[in-house]
Structure formats: C-alpha cells, structure tokens
Amino acid sequence: MGDDQANSLLSAHKSSDSGLEVHLHPLVLLTISDYIARHVLRRQRGPIIGALLGQQSGREISLEHAFECSVVPAPGDTVILNEVWFLDRLQQYKDVHKTPALELVGWFTTAPITGPEPQHVSIHQQILKCYNETAVLLAFHPSAVLKREALGGKLPLTIYESVFESRRSEGQGAGDSTMEIVGGDAAHSSQLDLRFRELPYSIETGEAEMISVDFVARGGASSTADTTIAAKRGQTSNSNFPGGDLDPKTGGKPKIADAPVLTAEDEERMSFSCSIAACADRLVVITSLTARANAIKMLHARIQLLKSYLTNLPPSYMSYPPQSDTHATSESPPHTEINHPILRSIQALLSRLPLLLPDNRQAFRQERLAEKTDVQLINLLGTIGKSLKETRELGRKFSIVDQYRQSVKKGGQTMFVADDFYSPMTGGGDGGTSLTPFII
C-alpha cells in the first residue's frame, strides 16, 4: 500500500465505480510479449509503446489486437505518437478488421508495479484528446515477471482508466472527497489533474485464438527441441569429424582442405551421429507429454484448493438445509471466511459438469463397448482375409508342384536345378553342364 500512496498519478479512490468491464484476449498478450522480446534482444532504444484495438459497447471494452507504435520527441523530455505514421497504421488495421469493426480503445507500455510514471501522461493525453476519450492504459510489469510469487499467480500487468480529479491541498488526505470526471473532457483538463485508477479485467478467448495459442506453444516446444538436437549434433560432428575442428570462418563448416577420405570406422561414427536426428521427433513428443502432465498437475492443485476451501467452511454450510451453528466453541478451529461469489462460481462449475459427463453412464458404456467391438471385429476380419489370401497362394503353389509330380511320374522326367531356374530335362543324358537334381 505504501507504494501506491507514493505514486501521485494514482487516483485517491482505489476501487473503480465507473462500471467498466474489460475483456482481455490472449492475442494481445502474445503481441506485447513478442514486442518486448524483440526490443530487448535487438537492444533497441526508446520506450515500448503500442496501441490496443478492440470493441466498446456501452461499459464493456474488449482488447482484441495490438500493434507497436512509432514515437517522436516532445517538449519536457517526453515522447508522443507520430500522428502521420499512427493514422496510416490505424487505418490499415481498420481496413483489415471490418467485421467486426475495431477501433482504438487504449494503448500499452511498460511500467513498474507502483503504477504509471510522469512520462506516460503526455501520450495518454494525446490519445484522450485526438482518438478516444475513454481510452484505457495497459501497463506491463517486466520487473514482476521474475517475481511470480509476489503476483500470486496473476498476470504481470495492470489496466488503468483515466479520471480527472481536483488538485489536492497539502492538508487533504487520500481518503478525503475529491471531485472527479471520468474520461478526457478537454474543458476540465486545465483545472483538474489526470489520475489513473485500476480496472478489473477478465480473460476472454475464441476458438481461433485457442488454435493460435496452441500453435505458438507447440512451436516453442519444437524450437526448444530442435535447438537441443542441433547442439548435440554440433558436438557430435565436432568430435567425430575426421581432421579435427570446424572452421569458424566458414560458419561452422568443416575445413575442406583438411578433410581426408572417410574410413569405415569414420563412416560408422558419422552414421551414429546422424542417428541423433531421429530423436528430434521423440523429444517433441516428450515435450508435449510433459506439458500435458504439468497441466494435469495444475488442475489437481486447483481441485485440492477448492476442496480445502469447502472443507474449512462453517458446518452450517456443509449440510442441506442449512443449520445454525449452535455447537461452536472458542476452541473450534477457525473457519474459512464466507465468500458468496466464490461459492456461486463453484456451483456454476458443478452445474456444467453434467455437460461433460453422460447422463446415462450405463448406456454410454454399452455404446462405447459396441464401438470397441466393431473396431476389433474389423481388425479380425482383415486378419482373416490376409490369412485366406496367403492360404490361397500356398494352395496355388502346391497345385503347380503336384501337377508337375504327376507329369514326371507319367513321362519319366526329372526336375533339375541349373543355375537360377528350374528346367525339365530327360534323365540319363551325359551333358557338359553340371545339373543338380531337385528333390521334392
């Protein structure tokens, strides 16, 4: 709390009573994280600033897309948006996203956990004045990424709305009543001070975004596996390549002039090193299974948390109909504080479980058993058909051999093996070619 009171840009009213509901989409988070990663790896200078696109219907705001912005210096060691560049880029996004139509609903930047800083005010005032009077600010906290325990499992970001409050006197406390105006009315900007107030938000996603997030997650796992494989392959090639080391001047390629002819032992070693590439698919599968196992562990931890919360409720809430807690004593263990929104959420979750489980489990088992039996029957029919085909081929060959036996007995011929074929020859002849009799 001390950090929040020290920030003069935060509103004196901690809780927002404007009724704004913010729905944050995962695509915005992916864009912001990608922007920050590229900014850091490329060692770019300047602030990280971007625009948020979405829809605004009444008091509901959805943050669906984001893109980075170009800024120019402004008086007072601050920066503002490059209006010409920003208008062109904003129009391009509007032309692409026409159904549903998107508009500028806010902007994002990096900020400490304590809240926005003075250099953020100029850009926010520019957006309020020129584009949207109810624009929100999404502040990403890079310092909180390394301190996940301080966030309690929450995302390292905060969404703020802007309000204009009357200037506080030196003797006026943070809890005293102050006049405030929600939005960016320019008529009051000269008499009131711009303040930021935290807004609650929820994560909302669609089917397309779920596919995109899953694809990004799989791509990251594959790239990690490929990097590991490449490292191992490089180490193996460096140690097994005849002639010594790799040439750093040619980008890791072997020195052609120093490479002798490969011997049998060297070829065996190279084939062994190449077999490492076959492990790439296995590593991808292992990574996918590990991600699923971690998800199951997290689900189990959440279920245990709900179970412990319900177990520690007062006895009056553990029975139906509710009973008065008349046997409570001072020595009884402390119970969990009653939170009706949480209880209603748990009840809603339980009411949705029948949608995942069939109503008639016995009929479901029979149907599942019937489908399983059909699949096994088809496999069995395929095996029988293959066996019949092999039996028919064996009978055909036996028929040919048996017919030849009968013809030999009647005509006095004998089958001899000459080179790589069978040829019927009349017995008793002395030829120059050595013929071996084929005994059936």
mmCIF file of N, CA, C and O in Angstrom, residues 383-432:
data_model
loop_
_atom_site.group_PDB
_atom_site.id
_atom_site.type_symbol
_atom_site.label_atom_id
_atom_site.label_comp_id
_atom_site.label_asym_id
_atom_site.label_seq_id
_atom_site.Cartn_x
_atom_site.Cartn_y
_atom_site.Cartn_z
ATOM 1 N N THR A 383 -7.504 -59.546 -40.616
ATOM 2 C CA THR A 383 -6.517 -60.609 -40.389
ATOM 3 C C THR A 383 -6.935 -61.909 -41.072
ATOM 4 O O THR A 383 -6.112 -62.619 -41.679
ATOM 5 N N ILE A 384 -8.250 -62.230 -40.971
ATOM 6 C CA ILE A 384 -8.743 -63.453 -41.622
ATOM 7 C C ILE A 384 -8.594 -63.359 -43.141
ATOM 8 O O ILE A 384 -8.197 -64.320 -43.817
ATOM 9 N N GLY A 385 -8.916 -62.177 -43.698
ATOM 10 C CA GLY A 385 -8.761 -62.008 -45.143
ATOM 11 C C GLY A 385 -7.322 -62.173 -45.594
ATOM 12 O O GLY A 385 -7.047 -62.802 -46.632
ATOM 13 N N LYS A 386 -6.392 -61.640 -44.804
ATOM 14 C CA LYS A 386 -4.980 -61.794 -45.142
ATOM 15 C C LYS A 386 -4.547 -63.251 -45.060
ATOM 16 O O LYS A 386 -3.800 -63.751 -45.911
ATOM 17 N N SER A 387 -5.043 -63.962 -44.036
ATOM 18 C CA SER A 387 -4.702 -65.381 -43.899
ATOM 19 C C SER A 387 -5.271 -66.199 -45.052
ATOM 20 O O SER A 387 -4.610 -67.116 -45.575
ATOM 21 N N LEU A 388 -6.500 -65.895 -45.475
ATOM 22 C CA LEU A 388 -7.094 -66.602 -46.607
ATOM 23 C C LEU A 388 -6.303 -66.356 -47.891
ATOM 24 O O LEU A 388 -6.125 -67.271 -48.709
ATOM 25 N N LYS A 389 -5.835 -65.131 -48.073
ATOM 26 C CA LYS A 389 -5.043 -64.828 -49.252
ATOM 27 C C LYS A 389 -3.745 -65.615 -49.259
ATOM 28 O O LYS A 389 -3.341 -66.186 -50.295
ATOM 29 N N GLU A 390 -3.083 -65.690 -48.101
ATOM 30 C CA GLU A 390 -1.842 -66.461 -48.021
ATOM 31 C C GLU A 390 -2.117 -67.949 -48.217
ATOM 32 O O GLU A 390 -1.325 -68.662 -48.868
ATOM 33 N N THR A 391 -3.234 -68.440 -47.662
ATOM 34 C CA THR A 391 -3.581 -69.858 -47.843
ATOM 35 C C THR A 391 -3.871 -70.171 -49.305
ATOM 36 O O THR A 391 -3.473 -71.216 -49.838
ATOM 37 N N ARG A 392 -4.587 -69.260 -49.964
ATOM 38 C CA ARG A 392 -4.878 -69.456 -51.387
ATOM 39 C C ARG A 392 -3.600 -69.470 -52.213
ATOM 40 O O ARG A 392 -3.454 -70.292 -53.130
ATOM 41 N N GLU A 393 -2.656 -68.596 -51.892
ATOM 42 C CA GLU A 393 -1.389 -68.577 -52.628
ATOM 43 C C GLU A 393 -0.601 -69.860 -52.384
ATOM 44 O O GLU A 393 0.011 -70.420 -53.310
ATOM 45 N N LEU A 394 -0.645 -70.356 -51.144
ATOM 46 C CA LEU A 394 0.041 -71.605 -50.845
ATOM 47 C C LEU A 394 -0.601 -72.772 -51.601
ATOM 48 O O LEU A 394 0.088 -73.650 -52.133
ATOM 49 N N GLY A 395 -1.941 -72.784 -51.661
ATOM 50 C CA GLY A 395 -2.622 -73.851 -52.418
ATOM 51 C C GLY A 395 -2.317 -73.803 -53.898
ATOM 52 O O GLY A 395 -2.167 -74.857 -54.554
ATOM 53 N N ARG A 396 -2.196 -72.605 -54.456
ATOM 54 C CA ARG A 396 -1.862 -72.484 -55.872
ATOM 55 C C ARG A 396 -0.473 -73.036 -56.162
ATOM 56 O O ARG A 396 -0.257 -73.765 -57.146
ATOM 57 N N LYS A 397 0.488 -72.691 -55.292
ATOM 58 C CA LYS A 397 1.847 -73.204 -55.492
ATOM 59 C C LYS A 397 1.900 -74.714 -55.331
ATOM 60 O O LYS A 397 2.596 -75.414 -56.077
ATOM 61 N N PHE A 398 1.166 -75.226 -54.333
ATOM 62 C CA PHE A 398 1.167 -76.684 -54.127
ATOM 63 C C PHE A 398 0.532 -77.389 -55.311
ATOM 64 O O PHE A 398 0.966 -78.475 -55.713
ATOM 65 N N SER A 399 -0.481 -76.800 -55.902
ATOM 66 C CA SER A 399 -1.127 -77.399 -57.067
ATOM 67 C C SER A 399 -0.170 -77.482 -58.248
ATOM 68 O O SER A 399 -0.126 -78.488 -58.975
ATOM 69 N N ILE A 400 0.627 -76.440 -58.449
ATOM 70 C CA ILE A 400 1.599 -76.455 -59.543
ATOM 71 C C ILE A 400 2.626 -77.556 -59.331
ATOM 72 O O ILE A 400 2.955 -78.332 -60.247
ATOM 73 N N VAL A 401 3.150 -77.652 -58.099
ATOM 74 C CA VAL A 401 4.156 -78.681 -57.807
ATOM 75 C C VAL A 401 3.563 -80.076 -57.952
ATOM 76 O O VAL A 401 4.196 -81.011 -58.480
ATOM 77 N N ASP A 402 2.322 -80.261 -57.487
ATOM 78 C CA ASP A 402 1.695 -81.571 -57.550
ATOM 79 C C ASP A 402 1.432 -81.985 -59.000
ATOM 80 O O ASP A 402 1.624 -83.153 -59.366
ATOM 81 N N GLN A 403 1.004 -81.055 -59.840
ATOM 82 C CA GLN A 403 0.800 -81.366 -61.246
ATOM 83 C C GLN A 403 2.100 -81.777 -61.919
ATOM 84 O O GLN A 403 2.136 -82.714 -62.744
ATOM 85 N N TYR A 404 3.184 -81.131 -61.561
ATOM 86 C CA TYR A 404 4.463 -81.490 -62.168
ATOM 87 C C TYR A 404 4.926 -82.869 -61.694
ATOM 88 O O TYR A 404 5.532 -83.635 -62.444
ATOM 89 N N ARG A 405 4.633 -83.185 -60.426
ATOM 90 C CA ARG A 405 4.965 -84.521 -59.929
ATOM 91 C C ARG A 405 4.235 -85.597 -60.739
ATOM 92 O O ARG A 405 4.813 -86.619 -61.130
ATOM 93 N N GLN A 406 2.957 -85.339 -60.958
ATOM 94 C CA GLN A 406 2.188 -86.322 -61.724
ATOM 95 C C GLN A 406 2.722 -86.469 -63.141
ATOM 96 O O GLN A 406 2.800 -87.578 -63.687
ATOM 97 N N SER A 407 3.103 -85.361 -63.772
ATOM 98 C CA SER A 407 3.642 -85.437 -65.133
ATOM 99 C C SER A 407 4.980 -86.141 -65.169
ATOM 100 O O SER A 407 5.297 -86.861 -66.124
ATOM 101 N N VAL A 408 5.798 -85.997 -64.121
ATOM 102 C CA VAL A 408 7.100 -86.677 -64.067
ATOM 103 C C VAL A 408 6.901 -88.179 -63.933
ATOM 104 O O VAL A 408 7.598 -88.993 -64.546
ATOM 105 N N LYS A 409 5.930 -88.559 -63.097
ATOM 106 C CA LYS A 409 5.695 -89.992 -62.923
ATOM 107 C C LYS A 409 5.210 -90.645 -64.217
ATOM 108 O O LYS A 409 5.547 -91.788 -64.532
ATOM 109 N N LYS A 410 4.424 -89.914 -65.001
ATOM 110 C CA LYS A 410 3.895 -90.494 -66.229
ATOM 111 C C LYS A 410 4.923 -90.439 -67.356
ATOM 112 O O LYS A 410 5.032 -91.382 -68.138
ATOM 113 N N GLY A 411 5.698 -89.400 -67.507
ATOM 114 C CA GLY A 411 6.600 -89.251 -68.636
ATOM 115 C C GLY A 411 8.030 -89.600 -68.344
ATOM 116 O O GLY A 411 8.877 -89.551 -69.243
ATOM 117 N N GLY A 412 8.407 -89.884 -67.108
ATOM 118 C CA GLY A 412 9.777 -90.236 -66.768
ATOM 119 C C GLY A 412 10.710 -89.062 -66.760
ATOM 120 O O GLY A 412 11.900 -89.214 -66.994
ATOM 121 N N GLN A 413 10.217 -87.867 -66.528
ATOM 122 C CA GLN A 413 11.055 -86.667 -66.468
ATOM 123 C C GLN A 413 11.471 -86.378 -65.032
ATOM 124 O O GLN A 413 10.789 -86.756 -64.073
ATOM 125 N N THR A 414 12.593 -85.703 -64.942
ATOM 126 C CA THR A 414 13.126 -85.323 -63.632
ATOM 127 C C THR A 414 13.410 -83.835 -63.645
ATOM 128 O O THR A 414 13.871 -83.289 -64.655
ATOM 129 N N MET A 415 13.194 -83.181 -62.506
ATOM 130 C CA MET A 415 13.450 -81.737 -62.403
ATOM 131 C C MET A 415 14.859 -81.523 -61.895
ATOM 132 O O MET A 415 15.254 -82.074 -60.865
ATOM 133 N N PHE A 416 15.616 -80.748 -62.662
ATOM 134 C CA PHE A 416 16.977 -80.403 -62.279
ATOM 135 C C PHE A 416 17.073 -78.899 -62.071
ATOM 136 O O PHE A 416 16.321 -78.125 -62.684
ATOM 137 N N VAL A 417 17.978 -78.475 -61.208
ATOM 138 C CA VAL A 417 18.259 -77.068 -60.959
ATOM 139 C C VAL A 417 19.503 -76.699 -61.724
ATOM 140 O O VAL A 417 20.582 -77.240 -61.459
ATOM 141 N N ALA A 418 19.360 -75.852 -62.706
ATOM 142 C CA ALA A 418 20.502 -75.406 -63.494
ATOM 143 C C ALA A 418 20.636 -73.905 -63.329
ATOM 144 O O ALA A 418 19.766 -73.155 -63.766
ATOM 145 N N ASP A 419 21.713 -73.434 -62.733
ATOM 146 C CA ASP A 419 21.958 -72.018 -62.433
ATOM 147 C C ASP A 419 20.840 -71.488 -61.523
ATOM 148 O O ASP A 419 20.726 -71.898 -60.385
ATOM 149 N N ASP A 420 19.964 -70.573 -62.060
ATOM 150 C CA ASP A 420 18.973 -69.923 -61.210
ATOM 151 C C ASP A 420 17.553 -70.213 -61.674
ATOM 152 O O ASP A 420 16.655 -69.435 -61.461
ATOM 153 N N PHE A 421 17.333 -71.339 -62.424
ATOM 154 C CA PHE A 421 15.981 -71.665 -62.857
ATOM 155 C C PHE A 421 15.815 -73.176 -62.866
ATOM 156 O O PHE A 421 16.777 -73.940 -62.835
ATOM 157 N N TYR A 422 14.541 -73.579 -62.900
ATOM 158 C CA TYR A 422 14.201 -74.982 -62.973
ATOM 159 C C TYR A 422 13.926 -75.318 -64.440
ATOM 160 O O TYR A 422 13.178 -74.600 -65.109
ATOM 161 N N SER A 423 14.498 -76.448 -64.946
ATOM 162 C CA SER A 423 14.258 -76.844 -66.333
ATOM 163 C C SER A 423 14.008 -78.346 -66.379
ATOM 164 O O SER A 423 14.796 -79.120 -65.831
ATOM 165 N N PRO A 424 12.927 -78.767 -66.960
ATOM 166 C CA PRO A 424 12.687 -80.227 -67.094
ATOM 167 C C PRO A 424 13.648 -80.827 -68.110
ATOM 168 O O PRO A 424 13.709 -80.382 -69.256
ATOM 169 N N MET A 425 14.431 -81.811 -67.715
ATOM 170 C CA MET A 425 15.406 -82.458 -68.573
ATOM 171 C C MET A 425 15.121 -83.960 -68.580
ATOM 172 O O MET A 425 14.668 -84.528 -67.579
ATOM 173 N N THR A 426 15.391 -84.572 -69.716
ATOM 174 C CA THR A 426 15.215 -86.020 -69.838
ATOM 175 C C THR A 426 16.358 -86.721 -69.119
ATOM 176 O O THR A 426 17.527 -86.366 -69.298
ATOM 177 N N GLY A 427 16.014 -87.626 -68.215
ATOM 178 C CA GLY A 427 17.033 -88.284 -67.418
ATOM 179 C C GLY A 427 17.909 -89.209 -68.230
ATOM 180 O O GLY A 427 17.536 -89.703 -69.286
ATOM 181 N N GLY A 428 19.133 -89.429 -67.713
ATOM 182 C CA GLY A 428 20.041 -90.377 -68.331
ATOM 183 C C GLY A 428 20.998 -89.772 -69.319
ATOM 184 O O GLY A 428 21.852 -90.466 -69.847
ATOM 185 N N GLY A 429 20.926 -88.469 -69.625
ATOM 186 C CA GLY A 429 21.810 -87.864 -70.601
ATOM 187 C C GLY A 429 23.093 -87.409 -69.960
ATOM 188 O O GLY A 429 23.128 -87.005 -68.820
ATOM 189 N N ASP A 430 24.217 -87.473 -70.704
ATOM 190 C CA ASP A 430 25.506 -87.000 -70.216
ATOM 191 C C ASP A 430 25.836 -85.693 -70.907
ATOM 192 O O ASP A 430 26.269 -85.667 -72.039
ATOM 193 N N GLY A 431 25.606 -84.603 -70.247
ATOM 194 C CA GLY A 431 25.884 -83.297 -70.825
ATOM 195 C C GLY A 431 27.113 -82.684 -70.194
ATOM 196 O O GLY A 431 27.640 -83.160 -69.196
ATOM 197 N N GLY A 432 27.568 -81.590 -70.769
ATOM 198 C CA GLY A 432 28.723 -80.910 -70.202
ATOM 199 C C GLY A 432 28.381 -80.025 -69.023
ATOM 200 O O GLY A 432 29.241 -79.676 -68.245
#
